[in-house]
């Protein structure tokens, strides 16, 4: 199969229309069987639940070309499960796991020409999502829904690839106590738009959000979980009910323990202890692991000893091992790679 003529090495993290997407509709209490379509537009009623009350959830995962030429996705079963949890929290019907995996397989296979070649530095980002479609004017869940899955080839999420980032402690929260921070709903991202625009305007790459209850503990950024490394090489990640349970973070903890023999800790992380860490990274599907070099807390600069030019040594080992697994260079734990073709 001939690949599309795309400058893979210079892709940013943006939308490129691909040939085919998957659509399934939920009406009268049941999902239809789903189809692949070339139509990338959606026609909606003006009063659709998603437009009025933001009833929508989504996922993000990637397809990779492995060293030996297969196309694989990484732990899509966990995306399916997380989407089910997100939907349940917003009173939406769940899209069954087997259907989700089938939609991933069909959409990636149909767009194989857009899966970036091995070694190009790019990947195919998959965006499954679902939303309420019928008219809703009183505040209540919709009755009818649509599930869709499209894909787009992407490069690094942060400009500059793996150059260390400068982030700031945000005065805004992205989640409420007992709210929806732990699910992947569009509303959480709408909440973060003002904060990210103002962070960018002030020269920062991202926001560090604190726990919304006490504003003393580290939560996450707008699109990734935190990972810290102590001066004695222990990997620490924040534990909180209001952060998204990142699949990358869960995978990295396993990699740290089982592949690199490192001690790992998932626990509350106080903002006041961040200056004690040796390394900091942002982890997520889009971010992979993006190193953080500096954290600015209202004028106080916390400079990570790993510096502003390279990833810290432990972060680099984690990055190399995780991407090695995803690209088939390092043997994956059983069930982590879902082979498309
Ligand atoms: N946190 C937020 C707010 C995110 O949007 C994402 C991206 O999906 C993550 C963390 C990382 O999660 P994952 O590793 O499952 O992509
Ligand atoms: C992902 O990593 O898949 C996300 O959804 C993060 C988003 C900010 C692009």
mmCIF file of C-alpha atoms and ligand atoms in Angstrom:
data_model
loop_
_atom_site.group_PDB
_atom_site.id
_atom_site.type_symbol
_atom_site.label_atom_id
_atom_site.label_comp_id
_atom_site.label_asym_id
_atom_site.label_seq_id
_atom_site.Cartn_x
_atom_site.Cartn_y
_atom_site.Cartn_z
ATOM 1 C CA UNK A 1 0.000 0.000 0.000
ATOM 2 C CA UNK A 2 1.387 3.348 -1.046
ATOM 3 C CA UNK A 3 1.666 6.010 1.665
ATOM 4 C CA UNK A 4 0.251 9.499 1.121
ATOM 5 C CA UNK A 5 2.654 12.154 0.000
ATOM 6 C CA UNK A 6 2.987 13.949 3.359
ATOM 7 C CA UNK A 7 6.056 15.639 4.855
ATOM 8 C CA UNK A 8 5.874 13.360 7.922
ATOM 9 C CA UNK A 9 8.913 14.832 9.647
ATOM 10 C CA UNK A 10 7.455 18.337 9.710
ATOM 11 C CA UNK A 11 3.941 17.583 10.925
ATOM 12 C CA UNK A 12 2.749 19.473 13.984
ATOM 13 C CA UNK A 13 -0.135 18.418 16.190
ATOM 14 C CA UNK A 14 -2.973 19.472 13.889
ATOM 15 C CA UNK A 15 -5.924 18.183 11.911
ATOM 16 C CA UNK A 16 -5.297 16.679 8.497
ATOM 17 C CA UNK A 17 -8.441 15.311 6.866
ATOM 18 C CA UNK A 18 -8.034 11.612 6.137
ATOM 19 C CA UNK A 19 -10.136 9.482 3.781
ATOM 20 C CA UNK A 20 -12.447 7.562 6.078
ATOM 21 C CA UNK A 21 -14.077 7.849 9.511
ATOM 22 C CA UNK A 22 -16.402 5.569 11.498
ATOM 23 C CA UNK A 23 -19.934 6.551 12.576
ATOM 24 C CA UNK A 24 -22.517 4.774 14.692
ATOM 25 C CA UNK A 25 -25.858 6.180 15.859
ATOM 26 C CA UNK A 26 -27.770 5.436 19.044
ATOM 27 C CA UNK A 27 -31.544 5.761 18.695
ATOM 28 C CA UNK A 28 -34.478 4.069 20.457
ATOM 29 C CA UNK A 29 -32.112 2.740 23.102
ATOM 30 C CA UNK A 30 -29.719 0.839 20.796
ATOM 31 C CA UNK A 31 -26.560 1.410 18.750
ATOM 32 C CA UNK A 32 -26.815 0.696 15.013
ATOM 33 C CA UNK A 33 -24.170 -1.475 13.419
ATOM 34 C CA UNK A 34 -21.913 1.441 12.377
ATOM 35 C CA UNK A 35 -20.351 2.352 9.024
ATOM 36 C CA UNK A 36 -17.229 3.842 7.541
ATOM 37 C CA UNK A 37 -17.914 7.048 5.660
ATOM 38 C CA UNK A 38 -15.971 9.601 3.642
ATOM 39 C CA UNK A 39 -18.200 12.421 4.900
ATOM 40 C CA UNK A 40 -16.266 14.467 7.456
ATOM 41 C CA UNK A 41 -19.149 16.876 8.141
ATOM 42 C CA UNK A 42 -21.939 16.495 10.688
ATOM 43 C CA UNK A 43 -25.389 18.056 10.321
ATOM 44 C CA UNK A 44 -27.021 18.713 13.699
ATOM 45 C CA UNK A 45 -30.267 20.159 14.964
ATOM 46 C CA UNK A 46 -29.764 23.675 16.363
ATOM 47 C CA UNK A 47 -30.901 22.448 19.788
ATOM 48 C CA UNK A 48 -28.743 19.279 19.930
ATOM 49 C CA UNK A 49 -27.749 18.308 23.479
ATOM 50 C CA UNK A 50 -24.071 18.666 22.675
ATOM 51 C CA UNK A 51 -24.530 22.240 21.466
ATOM 52 C CA UNK A 52 -26.629 23.392 24.409
ATOM 53 C CA UNK A 53 -25.219 21.531 27.399
ATOM 54 C CA UNK A 54 -21.881 20.178 26.177
ATOM 55 C CA UNK A 55 -22.876 16.529 26.463
ATOM 56 C CA UNK A 56 -19.824 15.032 24.806
ATOM 57 C CA UNK A 57 -16.914 12.769 25.763
ATOM 58 C CA UNK A 58 -13.847 11.762 23.778
ATOM 59 C CA UNK A 59 -10.672 9.697 23.714
ATOM 60 C CA UNK A 60 -7.211 9.956 22.216
ATOM 61 C CA UNK A 61 -4.920 7.123 21.146
ATOM 62 C CA UNK A 62 -2.356 6.502 18.433
ATOM 63 C CA UNK A 63 -1.503 4.028 15.681
ATOM 64 C CA UNK A 64 2.176 3.331 15.000
ATOM 65 C CA UNK A 65 4.173 1.574 12.300
ATOM 66 C CA UNK A 66 6.469 -0.878 14.033
ATOM 67 C CA UNK A 67 10.057 -1.617 13.082
ATOM 68 C CA UNK A 68 8.937 -4.789 11.280
ATOM 69 C CA UNK A 69 6.247 -2.977 9.276
ATOM 70 C CA UNK A 70 3.041 -3.793 11.174
ATOM 71 C CA UNK A 71 0.453 -1.196 12.108
ATOM 72 C CA UNK A 72 -0.466 -1.328 15.797
ATOM 73 C CA UNK A 73 -2.401 0.660 18.380
ATOM 74 C CA UNK A 74 -1.361 0.965 22.018
ATOM 75 C CA UNK A 75 -3.683 -0.391 24.732
ATOM 76 C CA UNK A 76 -6.952 0.633 22.984
ATOM 77 C CA UNK A 77 -8.901 -1.516 25.465
ATOM 78 C CA UNK A 78 -8.053 1.039 28.162
ATOM 79 C CA UNK A 79 -9.344 3.893 25.999
ATOM 80 C CA UNK A 80 -12.556 1.926 25.435
ATOM 81 C CA UNK A 81 -12.976 1.424 29.181
ATOM 82 C CA UNK A 82 -12.214 5.038 30.022
ATOM 83 C CA UNK A 83 -14.717 6.228 27.426
ATOM 84 C CA UNK A 84 -17.345 3.996 28.992
ATOM 85 C CA UNK A 85 -16.645 5.584 32.382
ATOM 86 C CA UNK A 86 -16.737 9.095 30.886
ATOM 87 C CA UNK A 87 -20.065 8.399 29.163
ATOM 88 C CA UNK A 88 -21.620 6.971 32.317
ATOM 89 C CA UNK A 89 -20.620 10.103 34.291
ATOM 90 C CA UNK A 90 -22.386 12.328 31.738
ATOM 91 C CA UNK A 91 -25.502 10.098 31.629
ATOM 92 C CA UNK A 92 -24.734 8.879 28.112
ATOM 93 C CA UNK A 93 -25.128 5.295 26.908
ATOM 94 C CA UNK A 94 -21.823 3.407 26.827
ATOM 95 C CA UNK A 95 -20.331 2.428 23.495
ATOM 96 C CA UNK A 96 -19.413 -1.231 24.057
ATOM 97 C CA UNK A 97 -15.726 -2.123 24.289
ATOM 98 C CA UNK A 98 -15.792 -4.670 21.435
ATOM 99 C CA UNK A 99 -17.489 -2.098 19.199
ATOM 100 C CA UNK A 100 -14.866 0.502 20.137
ATOM 101 C CA UNK A 101 -12.021 -1.878 19.256
ATOM 102 C CA UNK A 102 -13.735 -2.778 15.988
ATOM 103 C CA UNK A 103 -14.130 0.911 15.113
ATOM 104 C CA UNK A 104 -10.414 1.480 15.828
ATOM 105 C CA UNK A 105 -9.381 -1.466 13.660
ATOM 106 C CA UNK A 106 -11.649 -0.554 10.743
ATOM 107 C CA UNK A 107 -10.782 3.148 10.728
ATOM 108 C CA UNK A 108 -7.024 2.613 10.958
ATOM 109 C CA UNK A 109 -7.048 -0.141 8.328
ATOM 110 C CA UNK A 110 -9.063 2.054 5.955
ATOM 111 C CA UNK A 111 -6.598 4.921 6.469
ATOM 112 C CA UNK A 112 -3.420 2.811 6.394
ATOM 113 C CA UNK A 113 -1.927 5.173 3.802
ATOM 114 C CA UNK A 114 -1.935 7.896 6.496
ATOM 115 C CA UNK A 115 -0.136 5.878 9.171
ATOM 116 C CA UNK A 116 3.284 7.547 9.259
ATOM 117 C CA UNK A 117 6.210 5.291 8.278
ATOM 118 C CA UNK A 118 8.465 3.803 10.957
ATOM 119 C CA UNK A 119 11.175 6.227 12.004
ATOM 120 C CA UNK A 120 9.425 9.317 10.601
ATOM 121 C CA UNK A 121 8.784 10.789 14.053
ATOM 122 C CA UNK A 122 5.054 11.055 13.302
ATOM 123 C CA UNK A 123 2.104 8.879 14.363
ATOM 124 C CA UNK A 124 -1.570 8.551 13.484
ATOM 125 C CA UNK A 125 -3.688 10.142 16.218
ATOM 126 C CA UNK A 126 -7.161 8.623 16.668
ATOM 127 C CA UNK A 127 -9.998 10.658 18.103
ATOM 128 C CA UNK A 128 -13.075 8.645 19.155
ATOM 129 C CA UNK A 129 -15.892 10.773 20.557
ATOM 130 C CA UNK A 130 -19.618 10.733 21.188
ATOM 131 C CA UNK A 131 -22.240 13.380 21.735
ATOM 132 C CA UNK A 132 -25.957 14.021 22.280
ATOM 133 C CA UNK A 133 -27.734 14.802 19.006
ATOM 134 C CA UNK A 134 -31.449 15.268 19.588
ATOM 135 C CA UNK A 135 -33.006 18.606 20.665
ATOM 136 C CA UNK A 136 -32.686 19.229 24.415
ATOM 137 C CA UNK A 137 -33.794 22.509 25.974
ATOM 138 C CA UNK A 138 -34.577 21.623 29.608
ATOM 139 C CA UNK A 139 -31.388 20.535 31.370
ATOM 140 C CA UNK A 140 -31.402 16.766 30.894
ATOM 141 C CA UNK A 141 -29.498 14.105 28.977
ATOM 142 C CA UNK A 142 -30.226 13.580 25.267
ATOM 143 C CA UNK A 143 -31.989 10.415 24.093
ATOM 144 C CA UNK A 144 -30.035 9.972 20.883
ATOM 145 C CA UNK A 145 -26.266 9.942 20.418
ATOM 146 C CA UNK A 146 -23.606 9.605 17.783
ATOM 147 C CA UNK A 147 -20.223 7.869 18.171
ATOM 148 C CA UNK A 148 -17.530 8.836 15.691
ATOM 149 C CA UNK A 149 -13.884 8.051 15.214
ATOM 150 C CA UNK A 150 -11.592 9.957 12.894
ATOM 151 C CA UNK A 151 -7.834 9.981 12.581
ATOM 152 C CA UNK A 152 -5.171 12.494 11.657
ATOM 153 C CA UNK A 153 -1.399 12.134 11.222
ATOM 154 C CA UNK A 154 0.467 14.161 13.862
ATOM 155 C CA UNK A 155 3.922 15.225 14.938
ATOM 156 C CA UNK A 156 4.944 16.413 18.427
ATOM 157 C CA UNK A 157 2.302 18.062 20.647
ATOM 158 C CA UNK A 158 4.700 20.724 21.879
ATOM 159 C CA UNK A 159 6.635 22.769 19.334
ATOM 160 C CA UNK A 160 10.319 21.950 19.585
ATOM 161 C CA UNK A 161 9.734 18.219 20.129
ATOM 162 C CA UNK A 162 11.564 17.115 23.245
ATOM 163 C CA UNK A 163 13.031 20.468 24.282
ATOM 164 C CA UNK A 164 12.277 21.084 27.996
ATOM 165 C CA UNK A 165 9.162 23.167 28.649
ATOM 166 C CA UNK A 166 8.551 26.117 30.911
ATOM 167 C CA UNK A 167 5.221 25.935 32.709
ATOM 168 C CA UNK A 168 3.493 28.094 35.295
ATOM 169 C CA UNK A 169 1.345 27.385 38.312
ATOM 170 C CA UNK A 170 -2.132 28.422 37.213
ATOM 171 C CA UNK A 171 -4.500 30.625 39.193
ATOM 172 C CA UNK A 172 -7.361 28.872 37.404
ATOM 173 C CA UNK A 173 -8.637 25.384 38.180
ATOM 174 C CA UNK A 174 -9.430 22.815 35.493
ATOM 175 C CA UNK A 175 -11.622 20.659 37.709
ATOM 176 C CA UNK A 176 -13.928 21.005 40.699
ATOM 177 C CA UNK A 177 -13.811 18.867 43.845
ATOM 178 C CA UNK A 178 -16.171 15.927 43.169
ATOM 179 C CA UNK A 179 -16.560 17.228 39.604
ATOM 180 C CA UNK A 180 -15.552 15.812 36.221
ATOM 181 C CA UNK A 181 -11.751 16.163 36.209
ATOM 182 C CA UNK A 182 -11.324 12.373 36.154
ATOM 183 C CA UNK A 183 -13.243 11.861 32.892
ATOM 184 C CA UNK A 184 -12.421 12.887 29.355
ATOM 185 C CA UNK A 185 -15.207 15.342 28.625
ATOM 186 C CA UNK A 186 -14.995 18.357 26.321
ATOM 187 C CA UNK A 187 -16.282 20.573 29.112
ATOM 188 C CA UNK A 188 -13.000 20.160 31.059
ATOM 189 C CA UNK A 189 -11.063 21.436 28.068
ATOM 190 C CA UNK A 190 -13.413 24.385 27.496
ATOM 191 C CA UNK A 191 -12.674 25.262 31.154
ATOM 192 C CA UNK A 192 -8.949 25.325 30.381
ATOM 193 C CA UNK A 193 -8.978 27.459 27.229
ATOM 194 C CA UNK A 194 -8.709 30.844 28.929
ATOM 195 C CA UNK A 195 -5.910 29.549 31.154
ATOM 196 C CA UNK A 196 -3.898 28.134 28.239
ATOM 197 C CA UNK A 197 -4.323 31.232 26.078
ATOM 198 C CA UNK A 198 -3.155 33.473 28.910
ATOM 199 C CA UNK A 199 -0.258 31.104 29.710
ATOM 200 C CA UNK A 200 0.861 31.229 26.072
ATOM 201 C CA UNK A 201 0.485 35.019 25.986
ATOM 202 C CA UNK A 202 2.788 35.224 28.985
ATOM 203 C CA UNK A 203 5.378 32.942 27.353
ATOM 204 C CA UNK A 204 4.612 29.643 29.121
ATOM 205 C CA UNK A 205 4.111 26.322 27.357
ATOM 206 C CA UNK A 206 1.481 24.941 29.738
ATOM 207 C CA UNK A 207 -0.263 25.320 33.099
ATOM 208 C CA UNK A 208 0.328 23.302 36.218
ATOM 209 C CA UNK A 209 -3.087 22.972 37.856
ATOM 210 C CA UNK A 210 -3.333 22.512 41.603
ATOM 211 C CA UNK A 211 -5.973 20.549 43.478
ATOM 212 C CA UNK A 212 -9.159 22.603 43.418
ATOM 213 C CA UNK A 213 -9.972 21.896 47.078
ATOM 214 C CA UNK A 214 -6.839 23.239 48.818
ATOM 215 C CA UNK A 215 -4.601 24.543 46.013
ATOM 216 C CA UNK A 216 -1.563 23.018 47.697
ATOM 217 C CA UNK A 217 -1.155 19.796 45.698
ATOM 218 C CA UNK A 218 -0.018 19.182 42.122
ATOM 219 C CA UNK A 219 -2.737 17.830 39.829
ATOM 220 C CA UNK A 220 -1.966 17.820 36.101
ATOM 221 C CA UNK A 221 -1.718 20.066 33.043
ATOM 222 C CA UNK A 222 -4.432 20.776 30.477
ATOM 223 C CA UNK A 223 -3.566 17.655 28.476
ATOM 224 C CA UNK A 224 -1.137 15.462 30.411
ATOM 225 C CA UNK A 225 -0.351 13.958 33.826
ATOM 226 C CA UNK A 226 2.835 14.773 35.751
ATOM 227 C CA UNK A 227 5.702 12.458 36.353
ATOM 228 C CA UNK A 228 8.526 13.432 38.730
ATOM 229 C CA UNK A 229 11.855 11.785 39.468
ATOM 230 C CA UNK A 230 13.452 12.153 42.907
ATOM 231 C CA UNK A 231 17.150 12.751 43.398
ATOM 232 C CA UNK A 232 17.505 9.058 44.255
ATOM 233 C CA UNK A 233 15.750 7.969 41.022
ATOM 234 C CA UNK A 234 12.305 7.142 42.362
ATOM 235 C CA UNK A 235 9.445 7.831 39.936
ATOM 236 C CA UNK A 236 6.589 9.756 41.586
ATOM 237 C CA UNK A 237 3.207 10.682 40.084
ATOM 238 C CA UNK A 238 0.369 12.624 41.702
ATOM 239 C CA UNK A 239 -2.644 10.683 42.935
ATOM 240 C CA UNK A 240 -5.919 12.566 42.880
ATOM 241 C CA UNK A 241 -9.598 11.921 42.217
ATOM 242 C CA UNK A 242 -9.809 14.956 39.943
ATOM 243 C CA UNK A 243 -7.121 14.121 37.373
ATOM 244 C CA UNK A 244 -7.537 12.060 34.229
ATOM 245 C CA UNK A 245 -6.259 8.492 34.747
ATOM 246 C CA UNK A 246 -3.665 8.692 31.973
ATOM 247 C CA UNK A 247 -2.988 5.451 30.109
ATOM 248 C CA UNK A 248 0.531 6.677 29.340
ATOM 249 C CA UNK A 249 1.191 7.346 33.039
ATOM 250 C CA UNK A 250 -0.162 3.933 34.061
ATOM 251 C CA UNK A 251 2.024 2.324 31.378
ATOM 252 C CA UNK A 252 5.100 4.296 32.425
ATOM 253 C CA UNK A 253 4.754 3.203 36.042
ATOM 254 C CA UNK A 254 4.799 -0.404 34.836
ATOM 255 C CA UNK A 255 7.781 0.314 32.569
ATOM 256 C CA UNK A 256 9.665 2.050 35.403
ATOM 257 C CA UNK A 257 9.111 -0.868 37.759
ATOM 258 C CA UNK A 258 9.287 -3.898 35.474
ATOM 259 C CA UNK A 259 11.664 -2.786 32.715
ATOM 260 C CA UNK A 260 13.931 -0.311 34.495
ATOM 261 C CA UNK A 261 13.824 -1.705 38.032
ATOM 262 C CA UNK A 262 12.921 1.679 39.518
ATOM 263 C CA UNK A 263 10.869 2.315 42.601
ATOM 264 C CA UNK A 264 7.544 4.026 41.829
ATOM 265 C CA UNK A 265 5.119 5.964 43.992
ATOM 266 C CA UNK A 266 1.630 7.198 43.235
ATOM 267 C CA UNK A 267 0.774 9.653 45.982
ATOM 268 C CA UNK A 268 -0.230 13.196 46.764
ATOM 269 C CA UNK A 269 2.499 15.603 45.648
ATOM 270 C CA UNK A 270 2.693 18.949 47.411
ATOM 271 C CA UNK A 271 3.590 22.023 45.407
ATOM 272 C CA UNK A 272 6.049 22.845 48.189
ATOM 273 C CA UNK A 273 8.103 19.693 47.481
ATOM 274 C CA UNK A 274 8.426 20.162 43.716
ATOM 275 C CA UNK A 275 11.734 22.006 44.136
ATOM 276 C CA UNK A 276 13.182 18.802 45.655
ATOM 277 C CA UNK A 277 12.700 16.746 42.477
ATOM 278 C CA UNK A 278 15.480 16.083 39.970
ATOM 279 C CA UNK A 279 13.302 15.697 36.857
ATOM 280 C CA UNK A 280 9.766 16.461 35.744
ATOM 281 C CA UNK A 281 7.844 15.355 32.669
ATOM 282 C CA UNK A 282 4.355 15.612 31.193
ATOM 283 C CA UNK A 283 2.946 12.309 30.027
ATOM 284 C CA UNK A 284 0.047 11.548 27.737
ATOM 285 C CA UNK A 285 -0.821 10.151 24.327
ATOM 286 C CA UNK A 286 -0.211 13.476 22.600
ATOM 287 C CA UNK A 287 2.604 14.626 24.910
ATOM 288 C CA UNK A 288 4.318 11.152 25.063
ATOM 289 C CA UNK A 289 6.788 12.355 27.723
ATOM 290 C CA UNK A 290 7.622 16.001 27.356
ATOM 291 C CA UNK A 291 10.320 17.157 29.783
ATOM 292 C CA UNK A 292 9.739 20.198 31.986
ATOM 293 C CA UNK A 293 12.783 22.354 32.703
ATOM 294 C CA UNK A 294 11.241 25.173 34.701
ATOM 295 C CA UNK A 295 8.102 25.717 36.765
ATOM 296 C CA UNK A 296 7.185 29.292 37.661
ATOM 297 C CA UNK A 297 5.056 29.819 40.750
ATOM 298 C CA UNK A 298 4.023 33.467 40.798
ATOM 299 C CA UNK A 299 7.494 34.801 40.089
ATOM 300 C CA UNK A 300 9.341 32.066 42.040
ATOM 301 C CA UNK A 301 11.312 29.985 39.545
ATOM 302 C CA UNK A 302 11.747 26.290 40.215
ATOM 303 C CA UNK A 303 14.531 25.132 37.896
ATOM 304 C CA UNK A 304 14.754 21.365 37.580
ATOM 305 C CA UNK A 305 18.371 20.129 37.849
ATOM 306 C CA UNK A 306 17.875 18.348 34.489
ATOM 307 C CA UNK A 307 18.070 21.796 32.870
ATOM 308 C CA UNK A 308 16.646 23.474 29.786
ATOM 309 C CA UNK A 309 18.496 21.680 27.015
ATOM 310 C CA UNK A 310 17.810 17.959 27.400
ATOM 311 C CA UNK A 311 15.528 15.426 29.009
ATOM 312 C CA UNK A 312 16.691 14.190 32.403
ATOM 313 C CA UNK A 313 18.379 10.749 32.323
ATOM 314 C CA UNK A 314 15.511 8.812 33.930
ATOM 315 C CA UNK A 315 12.894 10.584 31.819
ATOM 316 C CA UNK A 316 14.955 9.691 28.748
ATOM 317 C CA UNK A 317 15.092 6.011 29.727
ATOM 318 C CA UNK A 318 11.345 5.989 30.287
ATOM 319 C CA UNK A 319 10.777 7.726 26.959
ATOM 320 C CA UNK A 320 13.061 5.353 25.052
ATOM 321 C CA UNK A 321 11.505 2.279 26.627
ATOM 322 C CA UNK A 322 7.900 3.356 26.137
ATOM 323 C CA UNK A 323 8.410 4.424 22.521
ATOM 324 C CA UNK A 324 10.514 1.282 21.962
ATOM 325 C CA UNK A 325 7.534 -0.811 23.066
ATOM 326 C CA UNK A 326 5.092 1.197 20.941
ATOM 327 C CA UNK A 327 7.277 0.876 17.836
ATOM 328 C CA UNK A 328 8.003 -2.816 18.369
ATOM 329 C CA UNK A 329 11.717 -2.442 19.169
ATOM 330 C CA UNK A 330 11.254 -3.697 22.724
ATOM 331 C CA UNK A 331 8.980 -6.597 23.640
ATOM 332 C CA UNK A 332 5.634 -5.311 24.884
ATOM 333 C CA UNK A 333 3.832 -6.703 27.919
ATOM 334 C CA UNK A 334 1.135 -9.144 26.809
ATOM 335 C CA UNK A 335 -1.920 -7.393 25.392
ATOM 336 C CA UNK A 336 -0.416 -3.911 25.097
ATOM 337 C CA UNK A 337 -0.153 -3.853 21.286
ATOM 338 C CA UNK A 338 -3.276 -4.364 19.210
ATOM 339 C CA UNK A 339 -2.143 -5.399 15.716
ATOM 340 C CA UNK A 340 -4.223 -3.907 12.899
ATOM 341 C CA UNK A 341 -2.304 -5.406 9.976
HETATM 342 N N1 LIG B 1 -4.612 14.448 31.359
HETATM 343 C C1 LIG B 1 -5.389 15.112 30.497
HETATM 344 C C2 LIG B 1 -6.166 16.266 30.994
HETATM 345 C C3 LIG B 1 -5.471 14.701 29.168
HETATM 346 O O1 LIG B 1 -6.236 15.328 28.284
HETATM 347 C C4 LIG B 1 -4.706 13.597 28.739
HETATM 348 C C5 LIG B 1 -4.778 13.122 27.360
HETATM 349 O O2 LIG B 1 -5.410 12.184 27.036
HETATM 350 C C6 LIG B 1 -3.899 12.949 29.674
HETATM 351 C C7 LIG B 1 -3.872 13.404 30.974
HETATM 352 C C8 LIG B 1 -3.071 11.765 29.289
HETATM 353 O O3 LIG B 1 -3.856 10.623 29.172
HETATM 354 P P1 LIG B 1 -3.429 9.448 28.202
HETATM 355 O O4 LIG B 1 -2.077 9.035 28.623
HETATM 356 O O5 LIG B 1 -4.437 8.386 28.446
HETATM 357 O O6 LIG B 1 -3.459 9.991 26.828
HETATM 358 C C1 LIG B 2 -4.333 13.143 24.277
HETATM 359 O O1 LIG B 2 -3.179 13.114 24.671
HETATM 360 O O2 LIG B 2 -4.836 12.237 23.615
HETATM 361 C C2 LIG B 2 -5.210 14.258 24.569
HETATM 362 O O3 LIG B 2 -6.389 14.121 24.426
HETATM 363 C C3 LIG B 2 -4.643 15.535 25.013
HETATM 364 C C4 LIG B 2 -5.158 16.660 24.212
HETATM 365 C C5 LIG B 2 -4.789 17.891 24.926
HETATM 366 C C6 LIG B 2 -4.666 16.649 22.810
#
